[in-house]
CSV table of C-alpha atoms in Angstrom, one decimal:
chain,number,residue,atom,x,y,z
A,94,UNK,CA,7.3,-5.6,-14.9
A,95,UNK,CA,5.0,-8.4,-16.1
A,96,UNK,CA,1.2,-8.1,-16.4
A,97,UNK,CA,-1.4,-10.8,-16.2
A,98,UNK,CA,-5.1,-11.0,-17.2
A,99,UNK,CA,-7.2,-12.5,-14.4
A,100,UNK,CA,-10.9,-13.1,-14.2
A,101,UNK,CA,-13.1,-11.4,-11.6
A,102,UNK,CA,-15.1,-14.0,-9.7
A,103,UNK,CA,-16.8,-11.8,-7.1
A,104,UNK,CA,-17.4,-8.1,-6.3
A,105,UNK,CA,-18.4,-7.3,-2.7
A,106,UNK,CA,-19.3,-3.8,-1.4
A,107,UNK,CA,-17.9,-4.0,2.1
A,108,UNK,CA,-18.5,-0.4,3.0
A,109,UNK,CA,-20.0,2.6,1.2
A,110,UNK,CA,-16.6,3.4,-0.3
A,111,UNK,CA,-14.8,0.0,-0.2
A,112,UNK,CA,-15.1,-2.6,-3.0
A,113,UNK,CA,-13.5,-6.0,-2.6
A,114,UNK,CA,-12.5,-7.6,-5.9
A,115,UNK,CA,-12.0,-11.3,-5.9
A,116,UNK,CA,-10.0,-12.9,-8.8
A,117,UNK,CA,-10.0,-16.5,-9.7
A,118,UNK,CA,-6.9,-18.4,-8.5
A,119,UNK,CA,-4.0,-17.5,-10.8
A,120,UNK,CA,-3.5,-19.9,-13.6
A,121,UNK,CA,0.0,-18.6,-14.1
A,122,UNK,CA,2.6,-20.9,-12.3
A,123,UNK,CA,5.0,-17.9,-12.1
A,124,UNK,CA,2.5,-15.7,-10.2
A,125,UNK,CA,3.5,-15.8,-6.5
A,126,UNK,CA,2.8,-13.3,-3.8
A,127,UNK,CA,3.7,-12.7,-0.2
A,128,UNK,CA,1.5,-11.3,2.6
A,129,UNK,CA,1.3,-7.5,2.5
A,130,UNK,CA,2.1,-7.1,-1.2
A,131,UNK,CA,0.2,-5.1,-3.8
A,132,UNK,CA,-0.5,-5.3,-7.5
A,133,UNK,CA,-0.8,-2.5,-10.1
A,134,UNK,CA,-4.0,-2.5,-12.0
A,135,UNK,CA,-3.8,-1.3,-15.6
A,136,UNK,CA,-7.0,-0.2,-17.3
A,137,UNK,CA,-7.9,1.9,-20.3
A,138,UNK,CA,-10.4,4.7,-19.7
A,139,UNK,CA,-11.6,6.9,-22.6
A,140,UNK,CA,-8.7,5.7,-24.6
A,141,UNK,CA,-6.1,6.6,-22.0
A,142,UNK,CA,-4.1,3.9,-20.1
A,143,UNK,CA,-4.0,4.3,-16.3
A,144,UNK,CA,-2.1,2.4,-13.7
A,145,UNK,CA,-2.9,2.3,-10.0
A,146,UNK,CA,-1.6,0.2,-7.2
A,147,UNK,CA,-3.9,-1.7,-4.8
A,148,UNK,CA,-3.0,-3.9,-1.8
A,149,UNK,CA,-4.0,-7.5,-1.6
A,150,UNK,CA,-6.1,-8.4,1.4
A,151,UNK,CA,-5.8,-12.1,0.7
A,152,UNK,CA,-3.1,-14.3,2.2
A,153,UNK,CA,-1.1,-16.9,0.2
A,154,UNK,CA,-1.5,-19.1,3.3
A,155,UNK,CA,-5.3,-18.9,3.9
A,156,UNK,CA,-6.8,-17.9,0.5
A,157,UNK,CA,-6.7,-19.6,-2.9
A,158,UNK,CA,-8.3,-16.7,-4.7
A,159,UNK,CA,-6.7,-13.2,-4.9
A,160,UNK,CA,-8.6,-10.4,-3.2
A,161,UNK,CA,-7.9,-6.7,-3.3
A,162,UNK,CA,-9.6,-3.6,-1.9
A,163,UNK,CA,-10.4,-0.6,-3.9
A,164,UNK,CA,-11.4,2.5,-1.9
A,165,UNK,CA,-13.5,4.9,-4.0
A,166,UNK,CA,-11.9,8.4,-4.1
A,167,UNK,CA,-14.2,11.3,-4.9
A,168,UNK,CA,-12.1,12.5,-7.9
A,169,UNK,CA,-10.3,9.2,-8.5
A,170,UNK,CA,-10.4,8.3,-12.2
A,171,UNK,CA,-9.5,4.6,-11.7
A,172,UNK,CA,-11.3,3.9,-8.4
A,173,UNK,CA,-14.6,5.3,-9.7
A,174,UNK,CA,-14.2,3.4,-12.9
A,175,UNK,CA,-13.7,0.1,-11.1
A,176,UNK,CA,-16.6,0.7,-8.7
A,177,UNK,CA,-19.0,1.7,-11.5
A,178,UNK,CA,-18.1,-0.6,-14.4
A,179,UNK,CA,-16.4,-3.8,-13.3
A,180,UNK,CA,-18.5,-6.9,-13.6
A,181,UNK,CA,-18.1,-10.5,-12.5
A,182,UNK,CA,-16.7,-12.6,-15.4
A,183,UNK,CA,-14.7,-9.7,-16.8
A,184,UNK,CA,-10.9,-9.7,-16.8
A,185,UNK,CA,-8.6,-7.4,-14.9
A,186,UNK,CA,-5.1,-6.7,-16.0
A,187,UNK,CA,-2.8,-6.8,-13.0
A,188,UNK,CA,1.0,-6.7,-12.5
A,189,UNK,CA,3.2,-9.2,-10.8
A,190,UNK,CA,3.1,-8.6,-7.0
A,191,UNK,CA,5.2,-5.8,-5.6
A,192,UNK,CA,6.3,-4.4,-2.3
A,193,UNK,CA,8.3,-5.5,0.8
A,194,UNK,CA,5.9,-4.5,3.6
A,195,UNK,CA,5.6,-8.1,4.9
A,196,UNK,CA,9.3,-9.0,4.7
A,197,UNK,CA,9.9,-8.6,8.5
A,198,UNK,CA,7.5,-11.6,9.0
A,199,UNK,CA,10.4,-13.8,7.8
A,200,UNK,CA,12.1,-13.1,11.1
A,201,UNK,CA,9.4,-15.3,12.8
A,202,UNK,CA,8.5,-12.7,15.4
A,203,UNK,CA,6.7,-13.8,18.6
A,204,UNK,CA,4.5,-10.7,18.7
A,205,UNK,CA,3.5,-8.1,16.1
A,206,UNK,CA,1.5,-4.9,16.5
A,207,UNK,CA,-0.6,-3.6,13.6
A,208,UNK,CA,-2.0,0.0,13.4
A,209,UNK,CA,-4.6,0.8,10.7
A,210,UNK,CA,-6.9,3.6,9.7
A,211,UNK,CA,-9.7,3.2,7.2
A,212,UNK,CA,-8.6,1.2,4.1
A,213,UNK,CA,-5.1,0.9,5.6
A,214,UNK,CA,-6.3,-2.4,7.1
A,215,UNK,CA,-6.0,-4.0,3.6
A,216,UNK,CA,-2.3,-5.1,3.6
A,217,UNK,CA,-2.4,-5.6,7.4
A,218,UNK,CA,-5.3,-8.1,7.1
A,219,UNK,CA,-3.1,-10.2,4.8
A,220,UNK,CA,-0.3,-10.1,7.3
A,221,UNK,CA,-2.6,-10.8,10.3
A,222,UNK,CA,-4.2,-13.9,8.7
A,223,UNK,CA,-0.9,-15.3,7.7
A,224,UNK,CA,0.7,-14.9,11.1
A,225,UNK,CA,-2.3,-16.3,13.0
A,226,UNK,CA,-2.6,-19.4,10.8
A,227,UNK,CA,1.1,-20.0,10.0
A,228,UNK,CA,2.8,-19.0,13.3
A,229,UNK,CA,1.0,-20.8,16.2
A,230,UNK,CA,3.1,-19.0,18.8
A,231,UNK,CA,2.8,-15.5,17.5
A,232,UNK,CA,0.6,-12.9,19.3
A,233,UNK,CA,-1.1,-10.3,17.1
A,234,UNK,CA,-2.4,-6.9,18.3
A,235,UNK,CA,-4.5,-4.7,16.0
A,236,UNK,CA,-5.5,-1.1,16.7
A,237,UNK,CA,-7.9,0.0,14.0
A,238,UNK,CA,-9.4,3.4,13.6
A,239,UNK,CA,-12.4,4.5,11.5
A,240,UNK,CA,-15.0,7.2,11.5
A,241,UNK,CA,-18.2,5.2,12.0
A,242,UNK,CA,-19.0,1.5,12.7
A,243,UNK,CA,-20.3,1.0,9.1
A,244,UNK,CA,-16.9,2.1,7.8
A,245,UNK,CA,-15.0,-0.8,9.4
A,246,UNK,CA,-13.6,-2.9,6.6
A,247,UNK,CA,-13.5,-6.7,7.2
A,248,UNK,CA,-15.5,-6.2,10.4
A,249,UNK,CA,-17.1,-9.6,10.5
A,250,UNK,CA,-14.0,-11.4,9.4
A,251,UNK,CA,-11.9,-9.7,12.1
A,252,UNK,CA,-14.5,-10.7,14.7
A,253,UNK,CA,-14.4,-14.3,13.5
A,254,UNK,CA,-10.6,-14.5,13.7
A,255,UNK,CA,-10.8,-12.8,17.1
A,256,UNK,CA,-13.1,-15.5,18.4
A,257,UNK,CA,-11.1,-18.3,16.7
A,258,UNK,CA,-7.7,-17.1,18.0
A,259,UNK,CA,-8.9,-15.3,21.1
A,260,UNK,CA,-5.8,-16.1,23.1
A,261,UNK,CA,-3.4,-14.7,20.5
A,262,UNK,CA,-5.4,-12.0,18.6
A,263,UNK,CA,-6.2,-8.8,20.4
A,264,UNK,CA,-8.3,-6.2,18.6
A,265,UNK,CA,-9.2,-2.6,19.6
A,266,UNK,CA,-11.5,-0.6,17.3
A,267,UNK,CA,-11.8,3.2,17.8
A,268,UNK,CA,-14.2,5.5,16.1
A,269,UNK,CA,-13.8,9.2,15.6
A,270,UNK,CA,-17.5,9.8,14.7
A,271,UNK,CA,-19.4,7.0,16.4
A,272,UNK,CA,-22.7,8.9,16.7
A,273,UNK,CA,-22.9,9.7,12.9
A,274,UNK,CA,-25.4,7.1,11.6
A,275,UNK,CA,-26.9,6.3,8.2
A,276,UNK,CA,-30.7,6.5,7.7
A,277,UNK,CA,-30.9,2.7,8.0
A,278,UNK,CA,-29.2,2.8,11.4
A,279,UNK,CA,-31.4,5.7,12.6
A,280,UNK,CA,-34.6,3.6,12.0
A,281,UNK,CA,-33.1,0.3,13.0
A,282,UNK,CA,-32.6,-1.2,16.4
A,283,UNK,CA,-28.8,-1.2,16.2
A,284,UNK,CA,-27.4,-0.4,19.6
A,285,UNK,CA,-25.1,2.6,20.1
A,286,UNK,CA,-21.3,2.1,19.8
A,287,UNK,CA,-19.9,0.7,23.0
A,288,UNK,CA,-16.2,0.7,22.0
A,289,UNK,CA,-13.4,3.2,22.1
A,290,UNK,CA,-13.9,6.7,20.7
A,291,UNK,CA,-11.6,9.1,19.0
A,292,UNK,CA,-8.7,9.0,16.6
A,293,UNK,CA,-5.5,6.9,17.0
A,294,UNK,CA,-3.5,9.3,19.2
A,295,UNK,CA,-0.2,9.2,21.0
A,296,UNK,CA,-2.0,8.4,24.2
A,297,UNK,CA,-4.2,5.7,22.6
A,298,UNK,CA,-1.1,4.0,21.3
A,299,UNK,CA,0.8,4.3,24.6
A,300,UNK,CA,-2.2,2.7,26.4
A,301,UNK,CA,-2.4,-0.1,23.8
A,302,UNK,CA,1.1,-1.4,23.5
A,303,UNK,CA,2.6,-3.9,26.0
A,304,UNK,CA,5.8,-3.4,28.0
A,305,UNK,CA,7.8,-5.6,25.5
A,306,UNK,CA,6.7,-3.5,22.5
A,307,UNK,CA,10.4,-2.5,21.9
A,308,UNK,CA,11.2,-6.1,21.1
A,309,UNK,CA,8.2,-6.6,18.7
A,310,UNK,CA,7.6,-5.8,15.0
A,311,UNK,CA,5.2,-2.9,14.3
A,312,UNK,CA,3.3,-2.4,11.0
A,313,UNK,CA,1.5,0.8,10.2
A,314,UNK,CA,-0.8,1.7,7.3
A,315,UNK,CA,-3.1,4.6,6.8
A,316,UNK,CA,-3.0,8.4,6.0
A,317,UNK,CA,0.1,10.4,6.7
A,318,UNK,CA,-1.2,12.1,9.8
A,319,UNK,CA,-2.0,8.8,11.5
A,320,UNK,CA,1.3,7.3,10.4
A,321,UNK,CA,3.3,10.2,11.8
A,322,UNK,CA,1.5,10.1,15.1
A,323,UNK,CA,1.9,6.4,15.5
A,324,UNK,CA,5.6,6.5,14.5
A,325,UNK,CA,6.3,9.2,17.0
A,326,UNK,CA,4.5,7.4,19.8
A,327,UNK,CA,6.4,4.2,19.1
A,328,UNK,CA,9.7,6.0,19.1
A,329,UNK,CA,8.7,7.6,22.5
A,330,UNK,CA,8.1,4.1,23.8
A,331,UNK,CA,11.6,3.0,22.8
A,332,UNK,CA,10.8,1.2,19.6
A,333,UNK,CA,13.8,1.5,17.2
A,334,UNK,CA,13.3,2.5,13.6
A,335,UNK,CA,14.2,-1.0,12.2
A,336,UNK,CA,11.2,-2.4,14.1
A,337,UNK,CA,8.7,0.0,12.5
A,338,UNK,CA,7.4,-0.8,9.0
A,339,UNK,CA,5.2,1.6,7.1
A,340,UNK,CA,2.9,1.4,4.1
A,341,UNK,CA,1.5,4.7,2.9
A,342,UNK,CA,-1.6,5.3,0.8
A,343,UNK,CA,-0.7,8.6,-1.0
A,344,UNK,CA,1.4,11.3,0.5
A,345,UNK,CA,1.6,15.1,0.8
A,346,UNK,CA,4.9,16.7,-0.1
A,347,UNK,CA,6.2,20.1,-0.7
A,348,UNK,CA,8.3,21.4,-3.6
A,349,UNK,CA,12.0,21.4,-2.8
A,350,UNK,CA,15.0,22.6,-4.7
A,351,UNK,CA,15.6,25.8,-6.6
A,352,UNK,CA,14.3,26.8,-10.0
A,353,UNK,CA,17.9,26.9,-11.4
A,354,UNK,CA,18.7,24.7,-14.4
A,355,UNK,CA,20.2,21.3,-13.7
A,356,UNK,CA,22.1,19.0,-16.1
A,357,UNK,CA,20.7,15.5,-16.2
A,358,UNK,CA,23.0,12.8,-17.6
A,359,UNK,CA,20.8,9.8,-18.3
A,360,UNK,CA,22.1,6.2,-18.9
A,361,UNK,CA,19.4,3.9,-20.3
A,362,UNK,CA,20.3,0.5,-21.8
A,363,UNK,CA,23.9,1.4,-22.1
A,364,UNK,CA,23.1,4.7,-24.0
A,365,UNK,CA,23.8,8.2,-22.5
A,366,UNK,CA,22.1,11.5,-23.2
A,367,UNK,CA,22.2,14.8,-21.5
A,368,UNK,CA,19.0,16.7,-20.6
A,369,UNK,CA,18.2,20.0,-18.9
A,370,UNK,CA,15.8,20.1,-16.0
A,371,UNK,CA,14.8,22.5,-13.1
A,372,UNK,CA,15.9,21.9,-9.6
A,373,UNK,CA,12.3,22.1,-8.3
A,374,UNK,CA,11.2,19.3,-10.6
A,375,UNK,CA,11.1,15.7,-9.6
A,376,UNK,CA,13.4,13.5,-11.7
A,377,UNK,CA,10.4,11.6,-12.9
A,378,UNK,CA,8.7,14.8,-14.2
A,379,UNK,CA,11.9,15.9,-15.8
A,380,UNK,CA,12.3,12.5,-17.6
A,381,UNK,CA,8.7,12.6,-18.7
A,382,UNK,CA,9.0,16.1,-20.0
A,383,UNK,CA,11.8,14.9,-22.3
A,384,UNK,CA,9.8,11.9,-23.5
A,385,UNK,CA,11.6,9.3,-21.4
A,386,UNK,CA,9.1,6.9,-19.9
A,387,UNK,CA,10.0,4.7,-16.9
A,388,UNK,CA,7.7,2.5,-14.8
A,389,UNK,CA,5.8,4.4,-12.1
A,390,UNK,CA,2.6,4.2,-10.2
A,391,UNK,CA,2.0,5.9,-6.9
A,392,UNK,CA,4.0,9.1,-7.2
A,393,UNK,CA,4.1,9.2,-3.3
A,394,UNK,CA,7.4,7.4,-2.6
A,395,UNK,CA,5.6,4.2,-1.4
A,396,UNK,CA,5.9,1.7,-4.2
A,397,UNK,CA,9.4,1.8,-5.7
A,398,UNK,CA,8.2,1.2,-9.2
A,399,UNK,CA,10.2,4.3,-10.4
A,400,UNK,CA,13.4,3.3,-8.8
A,401,UNK,CA,16.7,4.5,-10.4
A,402,UNK,CA,20.3,4.9,-9.3
A,403,UNK,CA,22.2,8.2,-8.9
A,404,UNK,CA,25.8,7.6,-9.9
A,405,UNK,CA,26.9,11.3,-9.5
A,406,UNK,CA,25.4,14.3,-7.8
A,407,UNK,CA,23.1,14.9,-4.9
A,408,UNK,CA,19.4,14.7,-4.6
A,409,UNK,CA,16.8,15.0,-1.8
A,410,UNK,CA,13.6,12.9,-1.4
A,411,UNK,CA,10.5,13.9,0.7
A,412,UNK,CA,9.4,10.3,1.1
A,413,UNK,CA,11.3,7.1,0.5
A,414,UNK,CA,9.4,4.3,2.3
A,415,UNK,CA,10.1,1.9,-0.5
A,416,UNK,CA,13.8,2.0,0.0
A,417,UNK,CA,16.0,0.7,2.8
A,418,UNK,CA,18.9,2.6,4.3
A,419,UNK,CA,21.4,0.3,2.5
A,420,UNK,CA,19.7,1.0,-0.8
A,421,UNK,CA,19.7,4.7,-0.3
A,422,UNK,CA,23.4,4.5,0.7
A,423,UNK,CA,24.0,2.6,-2.6
A,424,UNK,CA,22.5,5.6,-4.6
A,425,UNK,CA,19.1,4.2,-5.3
A,426,UNK,CA,16.4,6.9,-5.5
A,427,UNK,CA,12.7,7.1,-6.2
A,428,UNK,CA,12.4,9.4,-9.1
A,429,UNK,CA,8.9,10.5,-8.2
A,430,UNK,CA,10.4,12.1,-5.0
A,431,UNK,CA,14.0,12.9,-5.9
A,432,UNK,CA,14.9,16.5,-6.7
A,433,UNK,CA,18.4,17.7,-7.6
A,434,UNK,CA,20.5,19.5,-5.0
A,435,UNK,CA,23.6,19.8,-7.2
A,436,UNK,CA,24.1,21.4,-10.7
A,437,UNK,CA,24.6,18.0,-12.4
A,438,UNK,CA,23.0,14.6,-11.8
A,439,UNK,CA,24.0,11.3,-13.4
A,440,UNK,CA,21.1,8.8,-13.4
A,441,UNK,CA,21.0,5.2,-14.4
A,442,UNK,CA,17.4,4.1,-15.2
A,443,UNK,CA,15.8,0.9,-16.3
A,444,UNK,CA,14.6,0.6,-19.9
A,445,UNK,CA,10.8,0.8,-20.4
A,446,UNK,CA,9.6,-2.0,-22.7
A,447,UNK,CA,7.8,-1.0,-25.9
A,448,UNK,CA,4.0,-1.3,-26.3
A,449,UNK,CA,4.4,-4.6,-28.2
A,450,UNK,CA,6.6,-6.0,-25.4
A,451,UNK,CA,4.6,-4.7,-22.5
A,452,UNK,CA,3.2,-7.5,-20.4
A,453,UNK,CA,5.4,-10.1,-21.9
A,454,UNK,CA,8.9,-9.0,-21.0
A,455,UNK,CA,10.3,-8.5,-17.6
A,456,UNK,CA,11.9,-5.2,-16.5
A,457,UNK,CA,15.2,-5.4,-14.6
A,458,UNK,CA,14.2,-6.5,-11.1
A,459,UNK,CA,12.8,-3.6,-9.1
A,460,UNK,CA,11.0,-3.0,-6.0
A,461,UNK,CA,7.6,-1.7,-6.5
A,462,UNK,CA,4.1,1.3,-5.0
A,463,UNK,CA,-0.3,3.5,-3.7
A,464,UNK,CA,-3.7,4.8,-5.2
A,465,UNK,CA,-6.3,7.0,-6.7
């Protein structure tokens, strides 16, 4: 995976927890991205190198500069560092673009539905802008949930696009805590919220989608609970799985597998070695424990940076959003999620470049991601 140094041209606090970082247009001719993709930020904090993945909100069709959103997580090492210490003019080290979230747009759909909660709007905003500008016949529907009105990311931009493309862009905001106001709002003349109230529920989705929803593409991004609710509602409405596209920001998962020892046969760059692991360990943790480093970022099964191939044995994965069914059938796994279900596992992994090579040499082509 290649990394690039790009200069920060603007820092905008869009909400109390959301920072938009704008980077100068890439000067690297080989840097290309597609709507809905993300990059991995690499930064050194107190002498330790950290990597986190963040979605691009910019569109390659509508924006010259790169823009990405960083949501501040209370205990997030990297997100807090970026919020507190980044300055305009400094350089940010980012990876080549990763992810396949926007791939279905290549089918030229006539209608897409987008469902977002909180900072989940980030990759969806890239998709939405691209489709409205680049596909004049495409209708776009956005259902966007937040706690309060001041938490709505891209609120003014969304409203502008809604006015500009009013015949093709339909937006519904819903707030779970609309009456919770900041001190500024309490003492200002801002009118009370007049829009929808509540979370994104099964009923809200059923009321929002149109009768031809089963023939449309559906894009979902947000926390696990919202994603699961939306996915179930769409299935109930007759939408098939291949029409539902999901991007997760972090995931919860339970430990699977027994505590019995497992034999791991690792093939790296043509060399083989045998290790011992535990069945309740992820393959990524087992490799790390034995000093084998492979690319990884999200540890939630969303990015695909830690992809490897199981050539013998059986594993189970809690989440595998970064892989297609065909890839899973071919033995590809996400090592951050995969746990052994057989006494022996043979695994083929990509070679991690050395520190001298890092950033200048490409890894074998992988899918890649989200953050902290």
